[in-house]
PDB file of C-alpha atoms and ligand atoms in Angstrom:
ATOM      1  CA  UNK A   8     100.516   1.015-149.356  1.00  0.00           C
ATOM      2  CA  UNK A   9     100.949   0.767-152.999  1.00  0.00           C
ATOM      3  CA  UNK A  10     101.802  -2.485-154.749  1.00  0.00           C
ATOM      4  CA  UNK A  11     101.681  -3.888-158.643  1.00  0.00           C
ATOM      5  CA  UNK A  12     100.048  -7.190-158.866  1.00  0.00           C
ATOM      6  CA  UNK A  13     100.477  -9.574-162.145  1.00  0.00           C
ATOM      7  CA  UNK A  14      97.919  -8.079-164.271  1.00  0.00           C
ATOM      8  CA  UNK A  15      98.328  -4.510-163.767  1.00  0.00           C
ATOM      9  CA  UNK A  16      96.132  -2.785-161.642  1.00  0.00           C
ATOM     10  CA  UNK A  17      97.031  -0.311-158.841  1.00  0.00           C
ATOM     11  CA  UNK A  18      95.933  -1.622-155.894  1.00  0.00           C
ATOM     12  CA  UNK A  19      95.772   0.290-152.754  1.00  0.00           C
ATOM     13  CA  UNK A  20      95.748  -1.552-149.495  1.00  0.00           C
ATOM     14  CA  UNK A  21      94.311   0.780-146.662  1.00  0.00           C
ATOM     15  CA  UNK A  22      94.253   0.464-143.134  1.00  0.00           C
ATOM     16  CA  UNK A  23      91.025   0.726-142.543  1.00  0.00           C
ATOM     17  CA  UNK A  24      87.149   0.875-143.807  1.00  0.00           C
ATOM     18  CA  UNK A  25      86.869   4.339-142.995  1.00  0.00           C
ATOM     19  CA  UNK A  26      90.194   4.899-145.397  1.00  0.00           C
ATOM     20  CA  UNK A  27      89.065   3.306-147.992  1.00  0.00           C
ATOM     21  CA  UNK A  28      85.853   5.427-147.798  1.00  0.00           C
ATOM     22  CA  UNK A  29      87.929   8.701-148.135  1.00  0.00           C
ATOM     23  CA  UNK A  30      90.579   7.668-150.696  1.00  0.00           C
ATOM     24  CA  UNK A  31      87.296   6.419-153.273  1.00  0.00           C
ATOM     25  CA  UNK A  32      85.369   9.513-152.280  1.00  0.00           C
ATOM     26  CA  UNK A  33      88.274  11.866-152.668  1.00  0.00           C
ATOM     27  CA  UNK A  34      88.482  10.031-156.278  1.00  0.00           C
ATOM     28  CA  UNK A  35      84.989   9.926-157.185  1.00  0.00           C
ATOM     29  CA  UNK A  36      84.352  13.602-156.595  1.00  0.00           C
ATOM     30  CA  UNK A  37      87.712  14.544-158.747  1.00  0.00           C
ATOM     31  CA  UNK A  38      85.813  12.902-161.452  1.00  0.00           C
ATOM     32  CA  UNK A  39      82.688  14.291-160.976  1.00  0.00           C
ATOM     33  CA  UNK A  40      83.556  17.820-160.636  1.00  0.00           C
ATOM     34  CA  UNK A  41      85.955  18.183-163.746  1.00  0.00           C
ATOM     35  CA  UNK A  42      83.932  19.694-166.284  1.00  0.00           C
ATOM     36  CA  UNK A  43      86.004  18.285-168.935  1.00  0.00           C
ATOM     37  CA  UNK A  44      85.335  14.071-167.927  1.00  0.00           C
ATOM     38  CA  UNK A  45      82.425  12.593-169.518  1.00  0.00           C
ATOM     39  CA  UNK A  46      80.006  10.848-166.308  1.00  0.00           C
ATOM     40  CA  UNK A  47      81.270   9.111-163.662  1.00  0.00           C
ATOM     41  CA  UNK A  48      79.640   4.992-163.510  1.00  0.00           C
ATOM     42  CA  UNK A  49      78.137   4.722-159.756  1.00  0.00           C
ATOM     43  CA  UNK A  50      77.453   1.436-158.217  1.00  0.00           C
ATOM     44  CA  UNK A  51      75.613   0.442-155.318  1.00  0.00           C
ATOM     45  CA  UNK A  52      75.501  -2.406-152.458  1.00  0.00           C
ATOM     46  CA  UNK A  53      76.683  -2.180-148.542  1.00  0.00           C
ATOM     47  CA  UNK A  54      80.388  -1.034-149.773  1.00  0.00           C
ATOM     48  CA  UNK A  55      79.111   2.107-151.225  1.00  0.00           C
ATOM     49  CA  UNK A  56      77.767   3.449-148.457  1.00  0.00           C
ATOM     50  CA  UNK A  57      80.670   4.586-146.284  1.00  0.00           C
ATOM     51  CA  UNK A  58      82.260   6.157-149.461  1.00  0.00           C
ATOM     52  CA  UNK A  59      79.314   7.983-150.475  1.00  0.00           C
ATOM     53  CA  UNK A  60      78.928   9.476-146.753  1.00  0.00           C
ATOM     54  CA  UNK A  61      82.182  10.668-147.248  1.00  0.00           C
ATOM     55  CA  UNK A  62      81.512  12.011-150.848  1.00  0.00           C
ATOM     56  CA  UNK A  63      78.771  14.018-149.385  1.00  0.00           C
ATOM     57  CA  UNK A  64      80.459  16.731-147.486  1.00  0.00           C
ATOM     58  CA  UNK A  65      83.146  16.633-149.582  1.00  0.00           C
ATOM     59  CA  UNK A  66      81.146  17.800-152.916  1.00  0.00           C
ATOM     60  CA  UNK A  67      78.991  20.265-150.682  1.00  0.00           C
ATOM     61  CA  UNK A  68      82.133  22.006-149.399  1.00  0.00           C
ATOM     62  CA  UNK A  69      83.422  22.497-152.903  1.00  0.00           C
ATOM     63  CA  UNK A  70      82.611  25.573-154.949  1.00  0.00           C
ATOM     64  CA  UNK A  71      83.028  23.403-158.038  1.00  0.00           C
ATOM     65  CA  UNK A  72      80.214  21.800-157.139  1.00  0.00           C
ATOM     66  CA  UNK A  73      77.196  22.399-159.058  1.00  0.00           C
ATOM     67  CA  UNK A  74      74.027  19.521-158.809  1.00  0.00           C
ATOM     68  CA  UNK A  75      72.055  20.754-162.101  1.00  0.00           C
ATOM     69  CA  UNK A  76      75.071  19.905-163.946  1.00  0.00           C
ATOM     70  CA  UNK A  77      75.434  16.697-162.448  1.00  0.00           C
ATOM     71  CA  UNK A  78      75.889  13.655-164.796  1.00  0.00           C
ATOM     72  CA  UNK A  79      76.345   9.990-164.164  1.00  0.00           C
ATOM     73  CA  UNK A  80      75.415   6.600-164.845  1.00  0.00           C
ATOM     74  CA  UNK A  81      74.300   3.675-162.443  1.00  0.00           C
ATOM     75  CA  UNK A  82      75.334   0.328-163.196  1.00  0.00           C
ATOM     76  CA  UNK A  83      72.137  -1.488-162.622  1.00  0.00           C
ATOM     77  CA  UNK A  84      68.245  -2.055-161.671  1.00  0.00           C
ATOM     78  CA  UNK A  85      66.322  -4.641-160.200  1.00  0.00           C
ATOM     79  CA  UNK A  86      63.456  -5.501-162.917  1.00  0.00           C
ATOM     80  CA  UNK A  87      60.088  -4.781-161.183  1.00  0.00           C
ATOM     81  CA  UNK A  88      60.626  -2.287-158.943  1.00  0.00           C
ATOM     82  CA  UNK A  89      59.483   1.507-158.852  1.00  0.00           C
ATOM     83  CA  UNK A  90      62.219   3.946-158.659  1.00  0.00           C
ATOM     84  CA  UNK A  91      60.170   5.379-155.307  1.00  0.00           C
ATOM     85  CA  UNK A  92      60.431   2.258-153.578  1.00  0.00           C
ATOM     86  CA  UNK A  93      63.559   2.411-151.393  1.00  0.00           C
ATOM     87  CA  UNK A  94      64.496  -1.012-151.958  1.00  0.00           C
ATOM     88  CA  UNK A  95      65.383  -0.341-155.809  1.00  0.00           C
ATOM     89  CA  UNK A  96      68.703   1.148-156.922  1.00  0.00           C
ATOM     90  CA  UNK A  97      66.945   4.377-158.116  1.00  0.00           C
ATOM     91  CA  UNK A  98      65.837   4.864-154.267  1.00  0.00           C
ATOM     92  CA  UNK A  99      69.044   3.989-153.207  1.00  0.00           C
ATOM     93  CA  UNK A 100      70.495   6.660-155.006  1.00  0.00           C
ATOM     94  CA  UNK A 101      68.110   9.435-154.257  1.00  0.00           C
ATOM     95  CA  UNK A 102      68.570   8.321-150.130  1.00  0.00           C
ATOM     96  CA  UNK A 103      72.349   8.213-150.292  1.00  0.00           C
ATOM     97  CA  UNK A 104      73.387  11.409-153.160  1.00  0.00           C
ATOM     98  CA  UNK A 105      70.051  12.122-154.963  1.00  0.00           C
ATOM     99  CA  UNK A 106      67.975  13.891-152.188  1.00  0.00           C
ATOM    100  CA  UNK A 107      71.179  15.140-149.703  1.00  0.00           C
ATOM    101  CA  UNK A 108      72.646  16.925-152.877  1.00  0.00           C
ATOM    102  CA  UNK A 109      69.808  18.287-154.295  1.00  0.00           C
ATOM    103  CA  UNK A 110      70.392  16.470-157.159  1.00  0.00           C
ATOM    104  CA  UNK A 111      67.945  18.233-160.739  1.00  0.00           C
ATOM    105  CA  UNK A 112      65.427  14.880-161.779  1.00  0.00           C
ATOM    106  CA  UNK A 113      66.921  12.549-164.331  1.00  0.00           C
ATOM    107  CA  UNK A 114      70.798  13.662-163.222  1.00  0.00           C
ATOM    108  CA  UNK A 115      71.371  10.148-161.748  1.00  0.00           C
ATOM    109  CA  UNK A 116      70.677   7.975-164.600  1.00  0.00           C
ATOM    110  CA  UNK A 117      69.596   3.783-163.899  1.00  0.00           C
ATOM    111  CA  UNK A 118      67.783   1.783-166.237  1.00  0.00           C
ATOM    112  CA  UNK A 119      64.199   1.637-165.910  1.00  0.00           C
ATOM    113  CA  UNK A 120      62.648  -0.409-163.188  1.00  0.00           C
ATOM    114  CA  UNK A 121      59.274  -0.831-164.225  1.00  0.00           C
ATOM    115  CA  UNK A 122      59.764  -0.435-168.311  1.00  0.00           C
ATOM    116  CA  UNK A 123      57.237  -2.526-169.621  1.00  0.00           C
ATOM    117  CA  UNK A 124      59.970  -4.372-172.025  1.00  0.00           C
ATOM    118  CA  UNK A 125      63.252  -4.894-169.992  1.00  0.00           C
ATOM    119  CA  UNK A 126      65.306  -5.610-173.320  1.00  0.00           C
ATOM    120  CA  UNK A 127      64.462  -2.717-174.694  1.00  0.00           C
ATOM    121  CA  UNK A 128      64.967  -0.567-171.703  1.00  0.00           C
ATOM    122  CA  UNK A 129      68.316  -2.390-171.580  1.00  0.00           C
ATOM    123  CA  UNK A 130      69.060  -1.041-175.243  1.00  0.00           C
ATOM    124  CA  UNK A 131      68.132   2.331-174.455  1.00  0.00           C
ATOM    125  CA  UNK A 132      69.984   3.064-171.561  1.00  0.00           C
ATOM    126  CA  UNK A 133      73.126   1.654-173.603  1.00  0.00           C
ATOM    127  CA  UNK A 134      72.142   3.573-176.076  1.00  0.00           C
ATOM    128  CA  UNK A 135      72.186   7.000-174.000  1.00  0.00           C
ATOM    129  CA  UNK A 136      75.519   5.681-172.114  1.00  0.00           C
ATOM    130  CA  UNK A 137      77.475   5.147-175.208  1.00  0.00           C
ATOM    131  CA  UNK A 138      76.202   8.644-176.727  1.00  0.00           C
ATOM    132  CA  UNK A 139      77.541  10.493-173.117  1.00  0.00           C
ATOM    133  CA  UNK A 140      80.709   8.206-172.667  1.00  0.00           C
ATOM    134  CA  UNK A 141      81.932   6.935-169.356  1.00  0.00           C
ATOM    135  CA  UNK A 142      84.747   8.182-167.376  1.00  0.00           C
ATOM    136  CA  UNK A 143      85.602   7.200-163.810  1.00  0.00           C
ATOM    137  CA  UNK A 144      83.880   3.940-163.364  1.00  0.00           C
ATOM    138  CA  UNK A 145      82.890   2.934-159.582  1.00  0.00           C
ATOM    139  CA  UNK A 146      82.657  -0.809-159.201  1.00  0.00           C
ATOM    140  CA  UNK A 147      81.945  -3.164-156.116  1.00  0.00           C
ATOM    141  CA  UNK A 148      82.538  -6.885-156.191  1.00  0.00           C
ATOM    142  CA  UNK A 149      79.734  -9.570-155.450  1.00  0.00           C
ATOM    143  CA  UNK A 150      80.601 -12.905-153.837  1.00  0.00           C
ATOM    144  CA  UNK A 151      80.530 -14.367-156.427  1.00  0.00           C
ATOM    145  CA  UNK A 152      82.619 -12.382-158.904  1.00  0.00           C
ATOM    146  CA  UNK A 153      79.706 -10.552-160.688  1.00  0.00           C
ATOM    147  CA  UNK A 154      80.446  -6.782-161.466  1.00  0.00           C
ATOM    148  CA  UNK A 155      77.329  -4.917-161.881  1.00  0.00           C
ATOM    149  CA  UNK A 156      75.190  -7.751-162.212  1.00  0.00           C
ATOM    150  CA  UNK A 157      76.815  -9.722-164.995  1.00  0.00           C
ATOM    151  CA  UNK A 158      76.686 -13.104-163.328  1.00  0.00           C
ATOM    152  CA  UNK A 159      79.191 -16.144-164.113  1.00  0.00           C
ATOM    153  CA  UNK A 160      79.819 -17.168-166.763  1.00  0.00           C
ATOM    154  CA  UNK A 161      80.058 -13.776-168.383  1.00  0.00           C
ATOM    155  CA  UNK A 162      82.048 -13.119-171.517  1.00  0.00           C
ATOM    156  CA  UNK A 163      83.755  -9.574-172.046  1.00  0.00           C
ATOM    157  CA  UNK A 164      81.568  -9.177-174.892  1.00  0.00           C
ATOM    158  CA  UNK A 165      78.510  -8.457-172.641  1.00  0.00           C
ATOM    159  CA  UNK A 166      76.430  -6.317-173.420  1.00  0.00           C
ATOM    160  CA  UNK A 167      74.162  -3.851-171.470  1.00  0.00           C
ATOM    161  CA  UNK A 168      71.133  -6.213-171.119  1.00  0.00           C
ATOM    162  CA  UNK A 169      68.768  -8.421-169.018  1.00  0.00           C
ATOM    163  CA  UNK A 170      69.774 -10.926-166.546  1.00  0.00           C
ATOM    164  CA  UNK A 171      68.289 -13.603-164.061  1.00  0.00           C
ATOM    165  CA  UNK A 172      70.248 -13.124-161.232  1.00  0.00           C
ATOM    166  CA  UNK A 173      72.047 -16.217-158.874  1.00  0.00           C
ATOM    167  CA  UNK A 174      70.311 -17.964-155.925  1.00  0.00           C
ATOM    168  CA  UNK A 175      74.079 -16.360-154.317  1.00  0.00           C
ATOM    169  CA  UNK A 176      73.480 -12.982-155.889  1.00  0.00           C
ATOM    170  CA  UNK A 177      69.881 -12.892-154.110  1.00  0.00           C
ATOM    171  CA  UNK A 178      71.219 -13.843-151.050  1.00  0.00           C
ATOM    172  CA  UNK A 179      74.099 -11.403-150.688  1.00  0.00           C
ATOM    173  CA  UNK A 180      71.337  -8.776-151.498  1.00  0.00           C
ATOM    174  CA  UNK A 181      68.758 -10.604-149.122  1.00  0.00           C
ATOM    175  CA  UNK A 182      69.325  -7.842-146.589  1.00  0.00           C
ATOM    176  CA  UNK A 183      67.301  -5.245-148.276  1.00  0.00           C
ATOM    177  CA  UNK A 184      64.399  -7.208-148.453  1.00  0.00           C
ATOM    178  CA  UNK A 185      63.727  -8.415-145.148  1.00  0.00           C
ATOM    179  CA  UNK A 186      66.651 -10.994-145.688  1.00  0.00           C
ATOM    180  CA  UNK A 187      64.697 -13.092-147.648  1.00  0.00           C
ATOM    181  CA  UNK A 188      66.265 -14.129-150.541  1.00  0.00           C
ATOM    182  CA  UNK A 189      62.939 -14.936-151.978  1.00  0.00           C
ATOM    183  CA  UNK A 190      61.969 -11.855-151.588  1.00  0.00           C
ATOM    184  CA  UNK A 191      64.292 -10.470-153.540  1.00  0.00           C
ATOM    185  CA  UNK A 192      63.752  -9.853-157.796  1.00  0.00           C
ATOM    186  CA  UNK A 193      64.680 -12.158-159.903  1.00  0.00           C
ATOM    187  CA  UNK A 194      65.996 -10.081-162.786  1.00  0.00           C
ATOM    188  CA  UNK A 195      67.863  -7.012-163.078  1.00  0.00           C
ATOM    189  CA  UNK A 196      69.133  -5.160-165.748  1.00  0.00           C
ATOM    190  CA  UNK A 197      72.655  -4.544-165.573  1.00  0.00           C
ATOM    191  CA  UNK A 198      75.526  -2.044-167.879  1.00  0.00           C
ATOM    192  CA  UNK A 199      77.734  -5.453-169.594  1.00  0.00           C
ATOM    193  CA  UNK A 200      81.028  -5.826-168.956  1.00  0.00           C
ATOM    194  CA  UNK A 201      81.433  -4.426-173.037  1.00  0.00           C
ATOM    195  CA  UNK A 202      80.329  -1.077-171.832  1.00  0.00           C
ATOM    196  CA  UNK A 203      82.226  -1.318-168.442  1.00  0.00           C
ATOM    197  CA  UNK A 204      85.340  -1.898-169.978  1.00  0.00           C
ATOM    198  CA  UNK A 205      84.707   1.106-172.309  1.00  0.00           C
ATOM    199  CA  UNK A 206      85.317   3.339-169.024  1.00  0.00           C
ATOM    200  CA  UNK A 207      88.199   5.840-169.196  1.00  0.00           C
ATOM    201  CA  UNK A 208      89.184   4.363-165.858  1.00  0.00           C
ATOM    202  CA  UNK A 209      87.671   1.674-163.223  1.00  0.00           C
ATOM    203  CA  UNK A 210      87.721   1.957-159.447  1.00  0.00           C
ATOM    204  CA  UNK A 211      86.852  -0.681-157.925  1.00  0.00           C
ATOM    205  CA  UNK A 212      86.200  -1.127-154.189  1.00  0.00           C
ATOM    206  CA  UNK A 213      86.501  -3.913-152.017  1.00  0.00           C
ATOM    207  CA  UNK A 214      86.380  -4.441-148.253  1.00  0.00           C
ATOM    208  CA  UNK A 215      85.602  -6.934-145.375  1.00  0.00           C
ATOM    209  CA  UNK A 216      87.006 -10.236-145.028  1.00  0.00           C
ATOM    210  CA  UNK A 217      84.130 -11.908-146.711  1.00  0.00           C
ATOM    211  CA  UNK A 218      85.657 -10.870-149.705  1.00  0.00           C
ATOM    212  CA  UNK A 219      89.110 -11.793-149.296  1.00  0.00           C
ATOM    213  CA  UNK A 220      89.093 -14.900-151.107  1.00  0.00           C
ATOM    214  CA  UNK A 221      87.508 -13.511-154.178  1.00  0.00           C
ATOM    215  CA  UNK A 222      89.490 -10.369-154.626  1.00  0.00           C
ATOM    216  CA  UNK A 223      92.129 -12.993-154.517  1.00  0.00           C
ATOM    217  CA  UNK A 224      91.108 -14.601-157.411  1.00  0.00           C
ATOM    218  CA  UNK A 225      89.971 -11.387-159.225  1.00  0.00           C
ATOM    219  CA  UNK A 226      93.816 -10.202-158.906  1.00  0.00           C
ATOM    220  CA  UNK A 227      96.007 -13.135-158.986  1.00  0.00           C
ATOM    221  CA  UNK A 228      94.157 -15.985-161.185  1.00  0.00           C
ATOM    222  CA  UNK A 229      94.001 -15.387-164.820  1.00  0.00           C
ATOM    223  CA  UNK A 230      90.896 -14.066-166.778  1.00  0.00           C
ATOM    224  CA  UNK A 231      87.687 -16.268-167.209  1.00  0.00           C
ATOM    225  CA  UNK A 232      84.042 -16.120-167.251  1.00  0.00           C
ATOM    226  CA  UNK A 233      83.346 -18.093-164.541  1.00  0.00           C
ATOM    227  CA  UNK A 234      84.878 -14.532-162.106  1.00  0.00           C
ATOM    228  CA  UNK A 235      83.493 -11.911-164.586  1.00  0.00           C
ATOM    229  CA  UNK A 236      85.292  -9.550-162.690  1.00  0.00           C
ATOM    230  CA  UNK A 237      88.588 -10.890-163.968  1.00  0.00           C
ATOM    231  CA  UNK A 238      87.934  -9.451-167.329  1.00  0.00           C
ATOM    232  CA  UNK A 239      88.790  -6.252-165.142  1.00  0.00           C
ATOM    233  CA  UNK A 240      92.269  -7.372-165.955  1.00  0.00           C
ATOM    234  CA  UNK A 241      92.424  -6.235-169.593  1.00  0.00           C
ATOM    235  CA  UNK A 242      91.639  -2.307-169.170  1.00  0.00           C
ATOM    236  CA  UNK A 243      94.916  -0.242-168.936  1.00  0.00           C
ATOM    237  CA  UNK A 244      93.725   2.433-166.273  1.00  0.00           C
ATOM    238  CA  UNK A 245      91.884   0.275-163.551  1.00  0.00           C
ATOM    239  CA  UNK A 246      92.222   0.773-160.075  1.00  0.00           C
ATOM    240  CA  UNK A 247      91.667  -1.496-157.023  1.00  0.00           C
ATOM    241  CA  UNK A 248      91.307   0.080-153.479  1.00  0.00           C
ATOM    242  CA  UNK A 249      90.364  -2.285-150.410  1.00  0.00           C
ATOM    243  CA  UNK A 250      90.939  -2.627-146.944  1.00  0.00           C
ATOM    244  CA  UNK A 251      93.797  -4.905-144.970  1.00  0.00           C
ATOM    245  CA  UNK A 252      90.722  -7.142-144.593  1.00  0.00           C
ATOM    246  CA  UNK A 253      90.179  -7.654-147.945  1.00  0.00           C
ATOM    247  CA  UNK A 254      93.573  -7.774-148.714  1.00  0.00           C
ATOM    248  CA  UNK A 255      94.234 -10.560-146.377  1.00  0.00           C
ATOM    249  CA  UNK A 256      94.560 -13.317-149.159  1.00  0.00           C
ATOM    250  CA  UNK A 257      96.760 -11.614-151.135  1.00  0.00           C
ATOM    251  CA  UNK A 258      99.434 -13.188-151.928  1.00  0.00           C
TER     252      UNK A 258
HETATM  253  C1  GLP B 533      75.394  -6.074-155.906  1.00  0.00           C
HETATM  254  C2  GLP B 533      75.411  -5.035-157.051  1.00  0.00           C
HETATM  255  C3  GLP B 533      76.807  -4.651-157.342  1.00  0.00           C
HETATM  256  C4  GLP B 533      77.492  -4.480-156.021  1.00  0.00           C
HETATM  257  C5  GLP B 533      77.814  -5.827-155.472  1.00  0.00           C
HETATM  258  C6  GLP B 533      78.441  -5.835-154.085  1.00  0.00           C
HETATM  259  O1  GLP B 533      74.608  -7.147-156.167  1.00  0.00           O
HETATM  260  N1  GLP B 533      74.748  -5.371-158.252  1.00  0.00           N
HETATM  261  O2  GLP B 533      76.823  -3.474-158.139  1.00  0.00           O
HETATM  262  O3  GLP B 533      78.695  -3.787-156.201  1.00  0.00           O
HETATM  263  O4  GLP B 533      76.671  -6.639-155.548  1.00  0.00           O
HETATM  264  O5  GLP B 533      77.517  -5.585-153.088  1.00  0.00           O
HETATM  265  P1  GLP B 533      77.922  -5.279-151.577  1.00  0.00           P
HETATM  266  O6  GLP B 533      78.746  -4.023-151.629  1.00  0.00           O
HETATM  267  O7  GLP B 533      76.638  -5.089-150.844  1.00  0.00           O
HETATM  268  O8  GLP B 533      78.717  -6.425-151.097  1.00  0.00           O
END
């Protein structure tokens, strides 16, 4: 189903999880494998997972496919941790498209972990970003707005840089760490919403009924920095698929 909210977006209800899954992977890998788009933005967190286990066979059955050419750009890190540990972003990619696609080293891009100087790991990974462009930009929604990891209140203006992250933030994420929100790193570095809404075009992905309220809010309320995702509102190509679940509080 297909309908035009307020601000803009097309937003795709779908009937299920599992549909959601396809429609973002079929997406994703029409961005990835056109030689002409600059790299796709990948995000992770629990939503990603169904859509990149569809993504998989879908790239591996197409000839177009071709991993030492593969470019893209994650949205965030967790400061602190090594890109081998599984619990980081880096080791999330290599488990879920990284190692299963035979990905060449340094073809899945994140900021740097363990740089000794976040700030100026957060400079040059925007630095290498805004030299390869964006294209397709994948986005999932936190709780609590955030996209990426730009935390309320967030201007527009953000830029790629280092961030404490919310007690709410390191409880959504608790799960990776033995669900101990203590456990989890305080800081992350995460791409701003500047360089986010630089993206050709933004997909973002939202499912489960936990979320209804928020992807209410995100759609139908107007822009502000205490629901950074809001600012989602201004770009002119974005995209918003979720399930019926998700959809619930729609109005
Ligand atoms: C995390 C990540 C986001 C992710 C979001 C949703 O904290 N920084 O990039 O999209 O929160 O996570 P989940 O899909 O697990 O709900």
């Amino acid at each position: 189903m297909f309908m035009s909210v307020a601000a803009g977006p097309s937003l795709e209800v779908l009937p299920s999880l599992e549909a959601v899954a396809i429609r973002g992977a079929t997406l994703l890998a029409e961005a990835l494998l056109d030689p002409q788009r600059p790299p796709s933005g990948l995000a992770t967190g629990r939503t990603m997972l169904p859509l990149y286990g569809a993504l998989r066979p879908l790239l591996l059955a197409d000839r177009r496919f071709e991993p030492s050419a593969w470019r893209s750009f994650n949205l965030d890190e967790y400061v602190g941790l090594a890109p081998t540990d599984c619990r980081s972003f880096a080791g999330y990619m290599a488990a879920q498209l990284g190692d299963p696609l035979g990905l060449a080293p340094g073809r899945l891009a994140l900021p740097d972990g363990l740089a000794p100087d976040p700030a100026l790991e957060a400079e040059r990974y925007r630095q290498a970003l805004l030299q390869a462009g964006l294209g397709l930009q994948l986005l999932g929604l936190g709780n609590n707005g955030h996209v990426g990891f730009n935390e309320p209140p967030c201007l527009p203006q953000a830029r790629c840089r280092w961030v404490e992250l919310s007690a709410e933030t390191r409880r959504q994420n608790a799960a990776g760490f033995g669900g101990d929100p203590g456990a989890v790193p305080p800081l992350a570095i995460t791409l701003g919403l500047a360089e986010i809404l630089g993206a050709q075009e933004l997909l973002l992905v939202v499912t489960g009924a936990a979320k209804a309220q928020v992807l209410r809010r995100v759609l139908e309320e107007p822009p502000s920095g205490e629901l950074p995702a809001s600012w989602l509102q201004g770009h002119g190509r974005w995209r918003v698929l979720c399930d019926r679940d998700a959809a619930s509080a729609l109005s």
